[in-house]
Short mmCIF file of C-alpha atoms in Angstrom, two decimals:
data_model
loop_
_atom_site.label_atom_id
_atom_site.label_comp_id
_atom_site.label_asym_id
_atom_site.label_seq_id
_atom_site.Cartn_x
_atom_site.Cartn_y
_atom_site.Cartn_z
CA MET A 1 -0.08 -0.09 0.00
CA LYS A 2 1.29 3.44 -0.90
CA ASN A 3 1.89 6.06 1.75
CA ILE A 4 0.97 9.49 0.63
CA LEU A 5 1.34 12.80 2.67
CA VAL A 6 -1.66 15.24 2.22
CA ILE A 7 -1.10 18.83 3.12
CA PHE A 8 -4.15 21.01 3.26
CA THR A 9 -3.72 24.85 2.91
CA GLY A 10 -7.11 26.12 1.99
CA GLY A 11 -7.92 27.70 -1.34
CA THR A 12 -11.09 27.07 -3.19
CA ILE A 13 -10.58 23.35 -2.90
CA GLY A 14 -10.80 23.85 0.94
CA SER A 15 -13.57 26.21 0.97
CA SER A 16 -17.48 26.16 1.33
CA VAL A 17 -20.08 28.75 0.42
CA CYS A 18 -22.04 30.59 2.89
CA ASN A 19 -24.65 33.48 1.92
CA GLY A 20 -22.92 33.86 -1.30
CA GLU A 21 -19.42 34.01 0.13
CA ILE A 22 -16.45 31.66 -0.63
CA ASN A 23 -14.19 31.10 2.09
CA THR A 24 -12.02 28.56 3.54
CA ASP A 25 -13.55 25.84 5.88
CA THR A 26 -11.72 23.50 8.24
CA GLN A 27 -14.13 20.76 7.59
CA THR A 28 -13.54 20.73 3.76
CA HIS A 29 -10.36 18.53 3.68
CA PHE A 30 -12.54 15.84 5.33
CA LEU A 31 -15.24 16.27 2.29
CA LEU A 32 -12.24 15.70 -0.28
CA LEU A 33 -11.27 12.40 1.18
CA THR A 34 -14.69 11.17 1.53
CA GLN A 35 -15.51 11.80 -1.95
CA PHE A 36 -12.47 10.04 -3.12
CA LYS A 37 -12.95 6.95 -1.12
CA THR A 38 -16.58 6.82 -2.18
CA ARG A 39 -15.92 7.21 -5.83
CA TYR A 40 -12.76 5.20 -5.89
CA PRO A 41 -13.20 2.56 -2.97
CA HIS A 42 -10.98 0.01 -4.98
CA ILE A 43 -8.00 2.36 -4.69
CA LYS A 44 -6.02 1.44 -1.41
CA THR A 45 -3.74 4.14 -0.02
CA HIS A 46 -2.78 5.48 3.54
CA PHE A 47 -3.10 9.18 3.76
CA THR A 48 -1.34 11.07 6.27
CA ILE A 49 -2.85 14.52 6.79
CA LEU A 50 -1.33 17.92 7.70
CA GLN A 51 -2.72 21.43 7.73
CA PRO A 52 -0.03 23.95 8.73
CA TYR A 53 -2.41 26.90 7.74
CA GLU A 54 -5.53 27.76 6.00
CA ILE A 55 -5.76 30.70 3.46
CA LEU A 56 -7.22 31.76 0.17
CA SER A 57 -4.11 31.73 -1.99
CA GLU A 58 -4.60 35.34 -3.03
CA ASN A 59 -3.41 36.21 0.51
CA LEU A 60 -0.19 34.21 0.08
CA THR A 61 3.21 35.82 0.88
CA PRO A 62 6.79 34.32 0.72
CA THR A 63 6.42 33.81 4.47
CA ILE A 64 3.69 31.00 3.79
CA TRP A 65 6.00 29.38 1.48
CA THR A 66 8.70 29.14 4.13
CA THR A 67 5.92 27.52 6.43
CA LEU A 68 4.94 24.99 3.68
CA ILE A 69 8.66 24.08 2.97
CA GLN A 70 9.38 23.59 6.68
CA THR A 71 6.36 21.68 6.99
CA ILE A 72 7.38 19.09 4.11
CA GLU A 73 11.04 18.93 5.56
CA ASN A 74 9.80 18.30 9.10
CA ALA A 75 7.50 15.30 7.77
CA ASN A 76 10.54 13.41 6.61
CA PRO A 77 9.35 13.51 2.82
CA SER A 78 11.66 10.78 1.71
CA THR A 79 9.50 8.13 3.71
CA TYR A 80 6.62 8.78 1.55
CA ASP A 81 5.74 7.50 -1.91
CA GLY A 82 4.21 10.95 -2.83
CA ILE A 83 3.11 14.26 -1.52
CA ILE A 84 -0.03 16.05 -2.43
CA ILE A 85 -0.62 19.64 -1.56
CA THR A 86 -4.06 21.29 -1.89
CA HIS A 87 -3.69 24.93 -3.14
CA GLY A 88 -5.81 27.78 -4.20
CA THR A 89 -5.61 28.73 -8.03
CA ASP A 90 -4.73 32.41 -7.78
CA THR A 91 -1.01 31.92 -7.02
CA LEU A 92 -0.99 28.42 -7.95
CA ALA A 93 1.64 28.89 -10.63
CA TYR A 94 4.04 30.84 -8.26
CA THR A 95 4.06 28.08 -5.63
CA SER A 96 4.60 25.40 -8.06
CA ALA A 97 7.80 27.01 -9.53
CA VAL A 98 8.99 27.71 -5.92
CA LEU A 99 8.73 24.22 -4.73
CA SER A 100 10.11 22.95 -8.21
CA PHE A 101 13.34 24.82 -7.60
CA TYR A 102 13.47 24.33 -3.62
CA PHE A 103 12.81 20.44 -3.69
CA HIS A 104 14.79 19.85 -7.12
CA ALA A 105 16.85 17.17 -5.56
CA LEU A 106 13.89 15.30 -3.76
CA ASN A 107 13.01 11.84 -5.09
CA VAL A 108 9.45 11.90 -4.01
CA PRO A 109 7.04 13.52 -6.42
CA ILE A 110 5.03 16.59 -5.16
CA PHE A 111 1.61 17.29 -6.68
CA LEU A 112 -0.25 20.65 -6.24
CA VAL A 113 -4.08 20.02 -6.46
CA SER A 114 -6.68 22.66 -6.73
CA SER A 115 -10.28 23.15 -7.83
CA GLN A 116 -12.24 25.80 -9.79
CA TYR A 117 -15.31 25.62 -7.57
CA PRO A 118 -15.77 24.36 -3.99
CA LEU A 119 -16.03 20.74 -3.75
CA ASP A 120 -19.73 20.56 -3.23
CA ASP A 121 -20.31 22.26 -6.58
CA GLU A 122 -21.22 19.78 -9.38
CA LYS A 123 -18.85 21.86 -11.71
CA ALA A 124 -15.89 21.36 -9.40
CA ASN A 125 -12.83 19.53 -10.87
CA GLY A 126 -10.87 19.33 -7.57
CA LEU A 127 -11.82 15.48 -7.00
CA ASP A 128 -10.66 14.66 -10.65
CA ASN A 129 -7.49 16.63 -10.13
CA PHE A 130 -6.71 14.81 -6.63
CA ASN A 131 -7.72 11.40 -8.25
CA CYS A 132 -4.97 12.08 -10.91
CA ALA A 133 -2.29 12.84 -8.33
CA VAL A 134 -3.19 9.84 -6.49
CA ASN A 135 -2.96 7.56 -9.53
CA ALA A 136 0.34 9.23 -10.64
CA ILE A 137 1.74 8.23 -7.42
CA LEU A 138 0.46 4.75 -7.59
CA GLU A 139 1.49 4.00 -11.40
CA GLN A 140 4.33 6.12 -12.37
CA SER A 141 7.91 6.60 -11.13
CA LEU A 142 8.07 10.40 -11.11
CA HIS A 143 10.15 13.03 -9.44
CA GLY A 144 9.67 16.59 -9.45
CA VAL A 145 6.57 18.82 -9.03
CA PHE A 146 3.50 18.42 -10.90
CA ILE A 147 0.07 20.08 -11.37
CA PRO A 148 -2.65 17.77 -12.49
CA TYR A 149 -5.70 20.03 -13.84
CA ARG A 150 -8.81 19.29 -15.99
CA ASN A 151 -9.83 22.59 -17.72
CA THR A 152 -13.55 23.67 -18.24
CA ASN A 153 -14.27 22.11 -21.49
CA SER A 154 -12.19 18.96 -21.14
CA GLN A 155 -12.65 15.41 -20.02
CA LYS A 156 -9.01 15.00 -19.39
CA VAL A 157 -6.71 15.90 -16.73
CA THR A 158 -3.33 17.31 -17.66
CA LEU A 159 -0.29 16.75 -15.75
CA HIS A 160 1.76 19.92 -15.80
CA HIS A 161 5.41 20.49 -15.31
CA GLY A 162 5.68 22.56 -11.87
CA ALA A 163 8.15 24.94 -13.53
CA HIS A 164 6.20 25.42 -16.79
CA LEU A 165 2.94 26.21 -15.36
CA THR A 166 1.64 29.85 -15.97
CA CYS A 167 -1.16 31.69 -14.14
CA SER A 168 -4.74 31.27 -15.44
CA PRO A 169 -5.80 33.75 -18.18
CA GLN A 170 -7.99 36.45 -17.16
CA LEU A 171 -11.48 35.80 -16.33
CA SER A 172 -10.78 32.00 -16.91
CA ASN A 173 -10.56 28.78 -14.69
CA ASP A 174 -8.31 27.11 -16.89
CA PHE A 175 -4.45 26.51 -16.74
CA PHE A 176 -1.67 25.97 -19.55
CA SER A 177 1.86 25.31 -19.71
CA LEU A 178 4.69 26.76 -21.64
CA THR A 179 5.04 23.55 -23.51
CA SER A 180 3.49 20.25 -23.84
CA HIS A 181 6.31 18.58 -21.90
CA HIS A 182 4.95 17.47 -18.68
CA GLN A 183 7.53 15.07 -17.15
CA ALA A 184 10.07 16.88 -14.89
CA VAL A 185 13.82 16.75 -15.91
CA LYS A 186 16.17 16.38 -13.15
CA MET A 187 19.36 17.93 -14.33
CA PRO A 188 22.53 17.52 -12.12
CA ILE A 189 24.47 20.54 -10.74
CA LYS A 190 28.25 19.77 -11.16
CA GLY A 191 27.33 16.30 -9.70
CA GLN A 192 25.76 17.63 -6.37
CA LYS A 193 22.66 18.88 -5.42
CA LEU A 194 22.09 22.46 -4.62
CA THR A 195 21.73 23.22 -0.86
CA LEU A 196 18.83 26.04 -0.38
CA LYS A 197 17.37 27.61 2.63
CA PRO A 198 13.60 28.62 2.55
CA HIS A 199 14.79 32.17 2.42
CA PHE A 200 13.12 34.71 0.06
CA SER A 201 14.10 38.23 -0.86
CA THR A 202 11.98 40.95 0.22
CA ARG A 203 13.81 43.50 -1.78
CA ILE A 204 12.68 42.74 -5.45
CA LEU A 205 10.60 45.02 -7.44
CA PHE A 206 8.40 42.99 -9.81
CA ILE A 207 7.02 45.42 -12.75
CA ARG A 208 4.36 44.58 -15.31
CA PRO A 209 4.13 46.71 -18.39
CA TYR A 210 1.33 48.73 -19.85
CA PRO A 211 0.83 51.57 -22.52
CA GLY A 212 1.58 54.86 -20.83
CA MET A 213 3.46 53.61 -17.94
CA ASN A 214 5.22 56.36 -16.02
CA TYR A 215 8.59 55.12 -14.73
CA ASN A 216 8.95 58.01 -12.55
CA HIS A 217 6.18 56.63 -10.20
CA PHE A 218 8.51 53.89 -9.08
CA SER A 219 11.00 54.41 -6.12
CA LEU A 220 14.00 52.55 -6.07
CA ASP A 221 14.32 52.85 -2.27
CA ASP A 222 14.87 49.69 -0.49
CA VAL A 223 15.19 47.78 -3.88
CA ASP A 224 18.02 45.35 -4.71
CA VAL A 225 16.76 44.15 -7.87
CA ILE A 226 14.20 44.65 -10.44
CA LEU A 227 12.22 41.88 -12.47
CA HIS A 228 10.35 43.55 -15.34
CA ASP A 229 7.76 41.61 -17.32
CA LEU A 230 7.50 41.98 -21.04
CA TYR A 231 4.89 41.95 -23.61
CA HIS A 232 4.17 38.51 -25.09
CA SER A 233 6.60 38.90 -28.05
CA GLY A 234 9.41 39.82 -25.62
CA THR A 235 9.23 43.38 -26.09
CA GLY A 236 8.77 46.81 -24.09
CA CYS A 237 8.42 50.26 -24.72
CA THR A 238 12.01 51.66 -25.56
CA SER A 239 10.82 54.92 -27.36
CA SER A 240 11.38 58.40 -25.67
CA ALA A 241 9.39 60.03 -28.41
CA TYR A 242 6.35 60.66 -26.03
CA GLY A 243 8.69 61.35 -22.91
CA GLY A 244 11.53 59.57 -21.51
CA HIS A 245 9.43 58.80 -18.24
CA HIS A 246 7.73 56.07 -20.77
CA SER A 247 10.92 54.62 -21.70
CA LEU A 248 12.09 51.18 -20.07
CA ILE A 249 15.74 52.11 -21.61
CA SER A 250 15.74 55.32 -19.45
CA PHE A 251 14.32 53.26 -16.42
CA ILE A 252 17.22 50.70 -16.85
CA ASN A 253 19.84 53.55 -17.08
CA ARG A 254 18.28 55.05 -13.87
CA CYS A 255 18.78 51.61 -12.11
CA LYS A 256 22.33 51.32 -13.47
CA GLU A 257 23.17 54.42 -11.71
CA LYS A 258 22.11 52.96 -8.36
CA LYS A 259 23.79 49.73 -9.22
CA ILE A 260 20.44 48.04 -9.21
CA PRO A 261 20.30 45.08 -11.66
CA VAL A 262 17.32 44.74 -14.09
CA PHE A 263 16.13 41.33 -15.24
CA LEU A 264 13.53 40.89 -18.16
CA ALA A 265 11.31 38.18 -18.82
CA PRO A 266 9.70 36.21 -20.61
CA ALA A 267 11.21 35.98 -23.95
CA LEU A 268 12.24 33.32 -26.47
CA LYS A 269 15.84 33.24 -27.73
CA SER A 270 15.56 33.15 -31.77
CA THR A 271 17.49 34.22 -34.71
CA GLN A 272 15.29 37.12 -35.20
CA PHE A 273 14.14 39.88 -32.65
CA TYR A 274 12.09 43.15 -32.64
CA GLN A 275 14.12 46.11 -32.62
CA SER A 276 12.91 46.89 -28.98
CA THR A 277 14.12 43.64 -27.80
CA ILE A 278 17.47 44.20 -29.23
CA GLU A 279 17.71 47.62 -27.76
CA LEU A 280 16.78 46.08 -24.31
CA THR A 281 19.42 43.27 -24.26
CA ASN A 282 22.18 45.99 -25.34
CA SER A 283 21.04 48.31 -22.48
CA GLY A 284 22.62 46.44 -19.84
CA ALA A 285 19.66 44.60 -18.56
CA GLU A 286 19.78 40.80 -17.96
CA MET A 287 17.14 38.85 -20.14
CA ILE A 288 15.98 35.63 -18.67
CA TRP A 289 15.46 33.62 -21.78
CA ASN A 290 12.87 30.63 -22.36
CA MET A 291 11.24 30.93 -19.01
CA SER A 292 8.01 31.79 -17.51
CA ILE A 293 7.71 35.08 -15.66
CA GLU A 294 6.37 33.01 -12.59
CA ALA A 295 9.51 30.92 -12.69
CA ALA A 296 11.82 33.78 -13.18
CA TYR A 297 10.11 35.59 -10.24
CA ALA A 298 10.50 32.39 -8.07
CA LYS A 299 13.96 31.76 -9.05
CA LEU A 300 14.91 35.50 -8.31
CA LEU A 301 13.29 35.37 -4.90
CA LEU A 302 15.30 32.27 -4.13
CA ALA A 303 18.57 33.55 -5.61
CA TYR A 304 18.68 36.72 -3.67
CA GLY A 305 17.34 35.25 -0.58
CA ASN A 306 20.06 32.59 -0.25
CA TYR A 307 23.08 34.33 -1.86
CA GLU A 308 25.08 37.39 -1.55
CA ASN A 309 27.80 36.59 -4.05
CA SER A 310 27.01 37.84 -7.61
CA GLU A 311 28.53 34.81 -9.05
CA ASP A 312 26.30 32.33 -6.98
CA ILE A 313 23.52 34.30 -8.08
CA VAL A 314 24.23 34.19 -11.81
CA PHE A 315 25.12 30.47 -11.59
CA PHE A 316 21.81 29.66 -9.74
CA LEU A 317 19.79 31.78 -12.15
CA ASN A 318 21.43 30.29 -15.51
CA THR A 319 21.40 26.68 -14.52
CA ASN A 320 18.52 24.77 -15.97
CA PHE A 321 18.29 22.37 -13.29
CA VAL A 322 14.60 21.36 -13.27
CA GLY A 323 14.03 21.75 -17.08
CA GLU A 324 12.34 25.15 -16.50
CA GLN A 325 14.00 26.59 -19.67
CA ILE A 326 11.97 25.26 -22.61
#
């Protein structure tokens, strides 16, 4: 019989509806296990249950990640055949990336399971996603972090790579990956695993672009590093024709004066680039190629939370140790 550690953390999958309000409910995890055992009585597993906290995932902060990681480590994860973590959908892609990097050397698979509706709603996909995770532990030899998720109009649950998952599109309950490659890749780092602590930088400024952005509105006080999102084609505003305060190039130069590194993502490395992309790469900013913005953010949080030496930071950022670079 397989031994599975199940960690309940809240989210919609751990919520109920009362007077039109969706909120976490301490009793809901019993509903998930009851539904699973009722629908799949032939599946024999032993579940060990932990519940370190209970939140809606939009309220998540890196401090919560530290608690989750410590919970997993204190549970002696290598003694289990698999780990399932229930999680809300809003920040699912960020948590999956963080856990992918932090537990890159763990030989036990981790599955993050969510639901687009509370479990007592007939439209909920939480039970299907949970069942997929259990069966993957029973039937497959996997290591890494995965997200089983059935989209709204699909009958099939897709098993997503933890460092490839992207946030759900606006006004949608569906999830997609950067690629169709679903099995985690475990790549050695100079023959050794990388030792990390669950420390996350609190001095990263994450900026998302929009037409007319005024960079003068951003203070660089108490900032060690910038992560700047790009438009889908790997571009950003580089023109000063309508004012230098709209130009990302001007902002990068301002950061350089304060010796604050600027990282840009996402962008696909190619033989052809837009003029603005070339200008950005020549400006002194660092492009994080072929990686989701969620994975880039998670990697920067861990890099600057664990290392002070710039060489160690660069090595960590550039090493494709869980197949995060497509």
